[in-house]
């Protein structure tokens, strides 16, 4: 049986293109067929998780979905009865992230073996499930429906790596049809995104990741022995890895958003010129946006709210600094339980704290600190380099450099 | 005090700027507010006006200028 990793090869795009034709024609005439959408989704889920991957991935996905479905549905029934106990809410959230936690911790405690319950995209599905539970608690999702939740969770263009949509936003698009003018514009944009994605993923990421990076890795390994085993090749690797990471992931995200647009769903963008960020905070508003905003809205703001309401810390700056560490620490941990992912998270927490302190200092001393075109370009250059350094940590290459023979 | 005065006084405490002449200024683009400031804003609205706003109600694009904040608060009264 045919089996694909989403957006990896031309055949996938051809099959996808053909499957979408009836859907596009329908939307152009103002009709949305949930039946056809379900069939297409099922077909593509089978292509991704079925066949040879059924026993290692497919079964895990099915069990996971049933589990999260029962959990969110159960919690929504509980809330509809007017009940709102804190411990029930925390329990529901803990249950919702339990499968993901097991998947992330297993390799670290079981000698690198992967957990049996894992499948491609489990973390992205968990983000969607957790935010749904949180919004049900807040009462912003009032009429929870499995008819929305299931297509939301299993929306196949974004299933493997996001972007992470929001329940209410998805519901709005999924239950309506864009008018013809708007839909035509979405088709144009979608097509543009997909072709830009080809350029990013199949040309640029291929060049940086597949052609250049192994060479740099090789020379860097040969030139070990100096201070911290560093060499110019390590620096080259840092920039090359960063370019590969960006073009590969931004390319994938462009495909996911482009295909969503074809289906009349305005999945949010994941990148907005991150290399033009003027500071690290600005960077997180531009890089992997849907993840960073998810962390902002469901971890950072909620924890700050909780700490400030309970007056845990005297000063607001202490609160935000502590929460930066928790927030970015969890983000690092989420990437995987290795020293380099967790260090990456903590490094960004430190960078955000220093940046905040600098912004406060700058505000106080506005008159004595120069501000001109040069300082603006310098800020962009400096930010990009801090980010690339963090990606060198993230890449795990330092682990190879320092700890392998 | 009416909503406008209260909101402006909370904002002036938080941002250190008097915004009464910049009612449509985007507070996030200018760096006057961030996530931290947003939470402080919600908590102040709660303690001074008795209106509780859950964090998931806070969508940046609906809260990004003094005028929008005032309208939001009025709609939740």
Coordinates of C-alpha atoms in Angstrom, one line a residue:
Chain A
X1 CA 0.0 0.0 0.0
X2 CA 1.1 3.6 -0.7
X3 CA 2.5 5.4 2.3
X4 CA 3.8 9.0 2.6
X5 CA 5.2 11.4 5.0
X6 CA 3.1 14.5 4.4
X7 CA 4.6 16.9 1.7
X8 CA 7.7 14.9 1.2
X9 CA 7.5 13.9 -2.5
X10 CA 5.9 14.9 -5.8
X11 CA 3.4 12.0 -5.9
X12 CA 1.9 13.2 -2.6
X13 CA 1.2 16.6 -4.1
X14 CA -0.3 15.1 -7.3
X15 CA -2.7 12.9 -5.3
X16 CA -3.5 15.8 -3.0
X17 CA -4.2 18.1 -6.0
X18 CA -6.6 15.6 -7.6
X19 CA -8.4 14.9 -4.3
X20 CA -8.9 18.6 -3.7
X21 CA -10.4 19.4 -7.1
X22 CA -14.1 18.5 -6.2
X23 CA -13.7 20.3 -2.9
X24 CA -12.4 23.5 -4.6
X25 CA -15.2 23.5 -7.2
X26 CA -17.7 23.0 -4.4
X27 CA -16.3 26.0 -2.4
X28 CA -16.3 28.1 -5.5
X29 CA -20.0 27.5 -5.9
X30 CA -20.6 28.2 -2.2
X31 CA -21.0 24.6 -1.1
X32 CA -19.0 22.8 1.6
X33 CA -19.4 19.0 1.8
X34 CA -18.4 17.7 5.2
X35 CA -18.9 14.2 3.8
X36 CA -16.4 14.7 1.0
X37 CA -14.0 16.5 3.4
X38 CA -14.2 13.5 5.8
X39 CA -13.5 11.0 3.0
X40 CA -10.4 13.0 1.8
X41 CA -9.2 13.4 5.4
X42 CA -9.6 9.7 6.0
X43 CA -7.8 8.8 2.8
X44 CA -4.8 11.1 3.6
X45 CA -4.7 9.9 7.2
X46 CA -4.5 6.3 5.9
X47 CA -1.7 7.3 3.5
X48 CA 0.2 8.8 6.4
X49 CA -0.6 6.3 9.2
X50 CA -1.8 3.2 7.4
X51 CA -0.2 0.4 5.5
X52 CA 3.3 -0.4 6.7
X53 CA 2.9 2.2 9.5
X54 CA -0.5 0.9 10.8
X55 CA 0.9 -1.2 13.6
X56 CA 3.5 1.3 14.8
X57 CA 1.6 4.6 14.2
X58 CA -2.0 4.1 13.1
X59 CA -3.2 2.1 16.1
X60 CA -1.6 4.6 18.5
X61 CA -3.3 7.5 16.7
X62 CA -6.7 5.9 16.9
X63 CA -6.4 5.0 20.5
X64 CA -5.1 8.5 21.3
X65 CA -7.9 10.2 19.5
X66 CA -10.6 8.2 21.3
X67 CA -8.9 8.9 24.6
X68 CA -8.7 12.7 24.0
X69 CA -12.2 12.7 22.6
X70 CA -13.7 11.0 25.7
X71 CA -11.7 13.3 27.9
X72 CA -12.7 16.7 26.4
X73 CA -16.3 15.5 25.8
X74 CA -16.5 14.3 29.4
X75 CA -15.1 17.6 30.7
X76 CA -17.5 19.6 28.6
X77 CA -20.5 17.7 30.0
X78 CA -19.2 18.3 33.5
X79 CA -18.9 22.1 32.8
X80 CA -22.3 22.2 31.2
X81 CA -23.8 21.0 34.5
X82 CA -22.5 24.3 35.9
X83 CA -19.7 22.6 37.9
X84 CA -16.2 24.1 38.0
X85 CA -13.9 22.6 40.5
X86 CA -10.2 23.5 40.1
X87 CA -8.9 20.0 40.8
X88 CA -11.1 18.4 38.1
X89 CA -9.7 20.9 35.6
X90 CA -6.1 20.2 36.6
X91 CA -6.8 16.5 36.5
X92 CA -8.3 16.8 33.0
X93 CA -5.2 18.8 31.8
X94 CA -2.8 16.3 33.3
X95 CA -4.7 13.4 31.6
X96 CA -4.6 15.2 28.3
X97 CA -0.8 15.7 28.3
X98 CA -0.1 12.2 29.9
X99 CA 0.3 10.4 26.5
X100 CA 2.7 13.1 25.2
X101 CA 4.7 13.1 28.5
X102 CA 5.1 9.3 28.3
X103 CA 6.2 9.6 24.6
X104 CA 8.8 12.3 25.5
X105 CA 10.2 10.7 28.6
X106 CA 10.4 7.1 27.3
X107 CA 13.6 7.5 25.1
X108 CA 15.4 9.2 28.0
X109 CA 14.7 6.4 30.6
X110 CA 14.5 3.5 28.2
X111 CA 17.9 3.7 26.5
X112 CA 16.7 5.6 23.4
X113 CA 13.7 3.3 22.6
X114 CA 10.6 5.0 21.4
X115 CA 7.4 4.6 23.3
X116 CA 4.8 2.4 21.7
X117 CA 2.0 4.9 22.1
X118 CA 3.8 7.6 20.0
X119 CA 2.9 8.7 16.4
X120 CA 3.8 11.5 14.1
X121 CA 2.2 14.7 15.3
X122 CA 1.2 13.7 18.8
X123 CA 2.5 16.9 20.3
X124 CA 0.5 19.1 17.9
X125 CA -2.6 17.2 18.6
X126 CA -2.0 17.5 22.3
X127 CA -1.7 21.3 22.0
X128 CA -5.1 21.4 20.3
X129 CA -6.7 19.2 23.0
X130 CA -5.3 21.1 25.9
X131 CA -6.3 24.5 24.7
X132 CA -9.8 23.1 24.1
X133 CA -10.1 21.9 27.7
X134 CA -8.7 25.3 29.0
X135 CA -11.2 27.3 26.9
X136 CA -14.1 25.0 28.0
X137 CA -13.0 25.8 31.6
X138 CA -12.9 29.6 30.9
X139 CA -16.3 29.3 29.3
X140 CA -15.1 30.8 26.0
X141 CA -16.0 27.5 24.3
X142 CA -19.7 27.2 25.3
X143 CA -21.1 24.7 22.8
X144 CA -18.4 22.1 22.6
X145 CA -19.2 19.6 19.9
X146 CA -17.4 16.4 18.8
X147 CA -18.5 17.2 15.2
X148 CA -16.1 20.2 15.4
X149 CA -13.5 18.7 17.7
X150 CA -12.7 15.6 15.7
X151 CA -12.2 17.4 12.3
X152 CA -10.3 20.1 14.3
X153 CA -7.9 17.5 15.8
X154 CA -7.6 15.4 12.6
X155 CA -7.4 18.3 10.1
X156 CA -4.9 16.5 7.9
X157 CA -3.0 19.4 6.3
X158 CA -1.6 20.4 9.7
X159 CA -1.6 17.1 11.5
X160 CA 2.1 16.3 11.5
X161 CA 3.7 19.6 12.6
X162 CA 1.1 22.3 12.8
X163 CA 0.6 25.3 12.5
X164 CA -1.5 25.0 15.7
X165 CA -4.9 26.4 15.1
X166 CA -7.5 27.3 17.8
X167 CA -10.8 25.5 18.3
X168 CA -13.0 28.6 18.0
X169 CA -11.2 30.0 15.0
X170 CA -11.3 26.6 13.2
X171 CA -15.0 26.3 14.1
X172 CA -15.8 29.6 12.4
X173 CA -14.1 28.6 9.1
X174 CA -15.3 25.0 9.2
X175 CA -19.0 25.8 9.6
X176 CA -19.1 28.5 6.9
X177 CA -18.2 29.0 3.3
X178 CA -16.0 32.0 2.3
X179 CA -17.8 34.2 -0.3
X180 CA -16.5 33.8 -3.8
X181 CA -14.3 36.9 -3.9
X182 CA -12.6 36.0 -0.7
X183 CA -12.2 32.3 -1.7
X184 CA -10.6 33.3 -5.0
X185 CA -8.1 35.4 -3.1
X186 CA -7.4 32.5 -0.7
X187 CA -6.8 30.2 -3.7
X188 CA -4.3 32.7 -5.1
X189 CA -2.5 33.0 -1.8
X190 CA -2.6 29.3 -1.2
X191 CA -1.0 28.6 -4.6
X192 CA 1.7 31.3 -3.9
X193 CA 2.4 29.7 -0.5
X194 CA 2.7 26.2 -2.0
X195 CA 5.2 27.4 -4.7
X196 CA 7.2 29.4 -2.2
X197 CA 7.2 26.2 -0.1
X198 CA 8.7 24.3 -3.0
X199 CA 11.5 26.9 -3.2
X200 CA 12.1 26.8 0.6
X201 CA 11.9 23.1 1.2
X202 CA 13.0 21.4 -2.0
X203 CA 15.7 23.8 -3.1
X204 CA 17.0 25.9 -0.2
X205 CA 16.6 23.4 2.6
X206 CA 17.9 20.7 0.3
X207 CA 21.0 22.8 -0.4
X208 CA 21.7 23.8 3.2
X209 CA 20.6 20.6 4.9
X210 CA 21.5 17.8 2.5
X211 CA 24.4 19.2 0.5
X212 CA 26.3 21.7 2.7
X213 CA 25.6 20.6 6.3
X214 CA 27.2 17.1 6.2
X215 CA 30.4 18.6 4.7
X216 CA 30.6 21.2 7.5
X217 CA 29.9 18.6 10.1
X218 CA 32.6 16.4 8.7
X219 CA 35.3 19.1 8.8
X220 CA 34.2 20.3 12.2
X221 CA 34.7 16.8 13.5
X222 CA 38.2 16.6 12.0
X223 CA 39.2 19.9 13.5
X224 CA 38.3 19.0 17.1
X225 CA 40.9 19.3 19.8
X226 CA 41.1 23.1 20.3
X227 CA 39.3 25.2 22.9
X228 CA 35.9 23.4 23.4
X229 CA 36.6 21.6 20.1
X230 CA 35.6 24.8 18.3
X231 CA 36.6 25.7 14.8
X232 CA 35.4 27.9 11.9
X233 CA 33.5 24.9 10.6
X234 CA 31.4 24.8 13.8
X235 CA 30.5 28.4 13.1
X236 CA 29.7 27.5 9.5
X237 CA 27.6 24.6 10.8
X238 CA 25.7 27.0 13.1
X239 CA 24.6 29.2 10.2
X240 CA 24.0 26.3 7.8
X241 CA 21.9 24.4 10.4
X242 CA 19.9 27.6 11.1
X243 CA 19.2 28.2 7.4
X244 CA 18.2 24.5 7.0
X245 CA 15.9 24.6 10.0
X246 CA 14.2 27.7 8.8
X247 CA 13.7 26.8 5.2
X248 CA 12.6 23.3 6.0
X249 CA 10.1 24.2 8.6
X250 CA 8.9 27.4 7.0
X251 CA 8.5 25.5 3.7
X252 CA 6.5 22.8 5.4
X253 CA 4.3 25.4 7.1
X254 CA 3.7 27.2 3.8
X255 CA 2.4 23.9 2.4
X256 CA 0.2 23.3 5.4
X257 CA -1.3 26.8 5.2
X258 CA -1.6 26.8 1.4
X259 CA -3.5 23.5 1.4
X260 CA -5.7 24.7 4.3
X261 CA -6.6 27.8 2.2
X262 CA -7.7 25.5 -0.6
X263 CA -10.0 23.8 1.8
X264 CA -11.5 27.2 2.9
X265 CA -9.7 27.1 6.3
X266 CA -7.5 30.1 7.2
X267 CA -4.9 28.2 9.2
X268 CA -2.7 30.9 10.8
X269 CA 0.8 31.6 9.5
X270 CA 3.8 30.2 11.3
X271 CA 6.6 32.6 10.3
X272 CA 6.8 36.3 9.7
X273 CA 10.3 37.3 8.6
X274 CA 12.0 36.1 11.7
X275 CA 15.4 37.2 10.5
X276 CA 14.3 40.8 10.7
X277 CA 13.5 40.6 14.4
X278 CA 14.8 43.6 16.3
X279 CA 15.1 41.8 19.6
X280 CA 14.5 38.3 21.0
X281 CA 10.9 39.1 22.1
X282 CA 10.2 40.3 18.6
X283 CA 11.7 37.0 17.3
X284 CA 9.2 34.9 19.2
X285 CA 6.4 37.0 17.6
X286 CA 7.8 36.0 14.2
X287 CA 9.2 32.4 14.6
X288 CA 7.0 29.3 14.9
X289 CA 4.3 31.8 15.8
X290 CA 1.5 29.4 16.5
X291 CA 3.7 27.5 19.0
X292 CA 5.1 30.6 20.6
X293 CA 1.6 32.1 20.9
X294 CA 0.2 28.9 22.3
X295 CA 2.9 29.0 25.0
X296 CA 2.2 32.7 25.6
X297 CA -1.6 32.3 25.9
X298 CA -1.9 28.9 27.7
X299 CA 1.3 28.9 29.8
X300 CA 2.9 32.3 30.2
X301 CA -0.2 34.5 30.7
X302 CA -2.0 31.9 32.8
X303 CA 0.9 31.4 35.1
X304 CA 1.6 35.1 35.4
X305 CA -2.1 35.6 36.1
X306 CA -2.1 32.9 38.8
X307 CA 1.1 34.2 40.5
X308 CA 0.0 37.8 40.5
X309 CA -3.5 36.9 41.8
X310 CA -2.0 35.0 44.7
X311 CA 0.7 37.7 45.2
X312 CA 3.4 35.0 45.1
X313 CA 6.2 37.4 44.3
X314 CA 6.5 41.0 45.4
X315 CA 7.7 42.5 42.1
X316 CA 6.1 42.0 38.7
X317 CA 9.6 41.7 37.1
X318 CA 10.3 38.7 39.4
X319 CA 7.0 37.1 38.4
X320 CA 7.8 37.5 34.7
X321 CA 11.4 36.3 35.1
X322 CA 10.3 33.2 36.9
X323 CA 7.6 32.5 34.4
X324 CA 10.0 33.0 31.5
X325 CA 12.1 30.1 32.9
X326 CA 9.1 27.8 33.5
X327 CA 7.6 28.7 30.1
X328 CA 10.8 28.3 28.0
X329 CA 11.9 25.3 30.2
X330 CA 8.7 23.5 29.3
X331 CA 9.2 24.4 25.7
X332 CA 12.7 22.9 25.7
X333 CA 11.5 19.8 27.5
X334 CA 8.7 19.4 24.9
X335 CA 11.3 19.1 22.1
X336 CA 12.7 16.1 23.9
X337 CA 14.4 15.1 27.1
X338 CA 18.0 15.8 26.2
X339 CA 20.4 18.3 27.7
X340 CA 20.6 20.3 24.5
X341 CA 16.8 20.8 24.1
X342 CA 16.4 21.8 27.7
X343 CA 19.5 24.1 27.6
X344 CA 18.0 25.7 24.4
X345 CA 14.8 26.5 26.3
X346 CA 16.7 27.9 29.3
X347 CA 19.0 29.9 27.0
X348 CA 16.0 31.6 25.5
X349 CA 14.5 32.3 28.9
X350 CA 17.7 34.0 29.9
X351 CA 17.8 36.0 26.6
X352 CA 14.2 37.2 27.2
X353 CA 15.0 38.3 30.7
X354 CA 18.1 40.2 29.7
X355 CA 16.2 41.7 26.8
X356 CA 13.4 42.9 29.2
X357 CA 15.9 44.4 31.5
X358 CA 17.6 46.2 28.6
X359 CA 14.3 47.5 27.4
X360 CA 13.5 48.9 30.9
X361 CA 17.0 50.5 31.1
X362 CA 16.6 52.0 27.6
X363 CA 13.2 53.4 28.5
X364 CA 14.7 55.1 31.6
X365 CA 17.7 56.5 29.8
X366 CA 16.0 57.4 26.5
X367 CA 17.9 60.6 26.2
X368 CA 21.4 59.3 26.6
X369 CA 21.1 56.1 24.5
X370 CA 21.7 56.7 20.7
X371 CA 19.0 55.4 18.4
X372 CA 19.6 55.5 14.6
X373 CA 19.7 53.4 11.5
X374 CA 23.0 51.9 12.5
X375 CA 21.7 50.8 16.0
X376 CA 18.6 49.3 14.3
X377 CA 20.6 47.2 11.9
X378 CA 23.0 46.2 14.7
X379 CA 20.0 45.1 16.8
X380 CA 18.8 42.9 13.9
X381 CA 22.3 41.4 13.3
X382 CA 22.8 40.8 17.0
X383 CA 19.4 39.1 17.5
X384 CA 19.9 36.9 14.4
X385 CA 23.3 35.7 15.8
X386 CA 21.9 35.0 19.3
X387 CA 19.2 33.0 17.6
X388 CA 21.6 31.1 15.4
X389 CA 23.7 30.3 18.5
X390 CA 20.6 28.9 20.2
X391 CA 19.9 26.8 17.2
X392 CA 23.5 25.4 17.4
X393 CA 22.6 24.3 20.9
X394 CA 19.3 22.9 19.7
X395 CA 20.9 21.0 16.8
X396 CA 22.6 18.6 19.2
X397 CA 25.8 19.0 17.2
X398 CA 27.7 20.1 20.3
X399 CA 26.7 16.8 21.8
X400 CA 28.2 14.9 18.9
X401 CA 31.2 17.3 18.9
X402 CA 32.0 16.8 22.6
X403 CA 30.7 13.4 23.6
X404 CA 31.3 11.1 20.7
X405 CA 34.5 9.4 19.8
Chain B
X1 CA -15.1 57.5 37.5
X2 CA -16.4 56.3 34.1
X3 CA -14.8 53.4 32.1
X4 CA -12.7 55.8 30.0
X5 CA -11.0 57.5 32.9
X6 CA -10.4 54.3 34.8
X7 CA -8.9 52.4 31.8
X8 CA -6.7 55.4 31.0
X9 CA -5.5 55.6 34.5
X10 CA -4.7 51.9 34.6
X11 CA -2.9 52.2 31.3
X12 CA -0.9 55.2 32.4
X13 CA 0.2 53.3 35.5
X14 CA 1.2 50.3 33.4
X15 CA 2.9 52.0 30.5
X16 CA 4.2 55.2 32.1
X17 CA 2.6 57.2 29.3
X18 CA -0.5 59.4 29.2
X19 CA -2.6 58.0 26.3
X20 CA -5.6 60.3 26.4
X21 CA -4.4 62.0 23.2
X22 CA -3.5 58.7 21.5
X23 CA -6.7 56.7 21.8
X24 CA -6.1 54.6 18.7
X25 CA -2.4 54.0 19.2
X26 CA -1.4 50.3 19.0
X27 CA 0.0 49.5 22.4
X28 CA 1.6 46.2 21.4
X29 CA 3.3 47.6 18.2
X30 CA 4.8 50.4 20.3
X31 CA 6.0 48.0 22.9
X32 CA 4.0 49.8 25.6
X33 CA 2.2 46.6 26.5
X34 CA 3.3 42.9 26.3
X35 CA 1.9 39.7 27.7
X36 CA 3.0 40.6 31.2
X37 CA 1.3 44.1 30.9
X38 CA -1.8 42.5 29.4
X39 CA -2.2 40.2 32.5
X40 CA -1.6 43.2 34.8
X41 CA -4.3 45.1 32.8
X42 CA -6.8 42.3 33.2
X43 CA -6.1 42.0 37.0
X44 CA -6.4 45.8 37.4
X45 CA -9.7 45.8 35.5
X46 CA -10.9 43.1 37.8
X47 CA -9.8 44.8 41.1
X48 CA -10.9 48.3 40.2
X49 CA -14.0 47.7 38.2
X50 CA -15.1 44.2 39.4
X51 CA -15.2 42.8 35.8
X52 CA -13.5 39.5 35.5
X53 CA -11.9 38.7 32.2
X54 CA -10.6 35.2 31.6
X55 CA -7.3 35.0 29.9
X56 CA -8.8 33.1 26.9
X57 CA -11.1 36.1 26.3
X58 CA -8.0 38.2 25.7
X59 CA -7.4 38.2 22.0
X60 CA -4.6 40.8 21.3
X61 CA -6.2 42.2 18.2
X62 CA -9.3 43.1 20.2
X63 CA -7.4 44.8 23.0
X64 CA -4.6 46.7 21.2
X65 CA -5.7 50.3 21.5
X66 CA -7.1 52.4 24.4
X67 CA -10.4 52.8 22.5
X68 CA -10.7 49.1 21.9
X69 CA -10.0 48.3 25.5
X70 CA -12.6 50.7 26.7
X71 CA -15.2 49.3 24.2
X72 CA -14.3 45.7 25.4
X73 CA -14.7 46.6 29.1
X74 CA -18.0 48.4 28.4
X75 CA -19.3 45.3 26.6
X76 CA -18.5 43.1 29.6
X77 CA -20.1 45.3 32.2

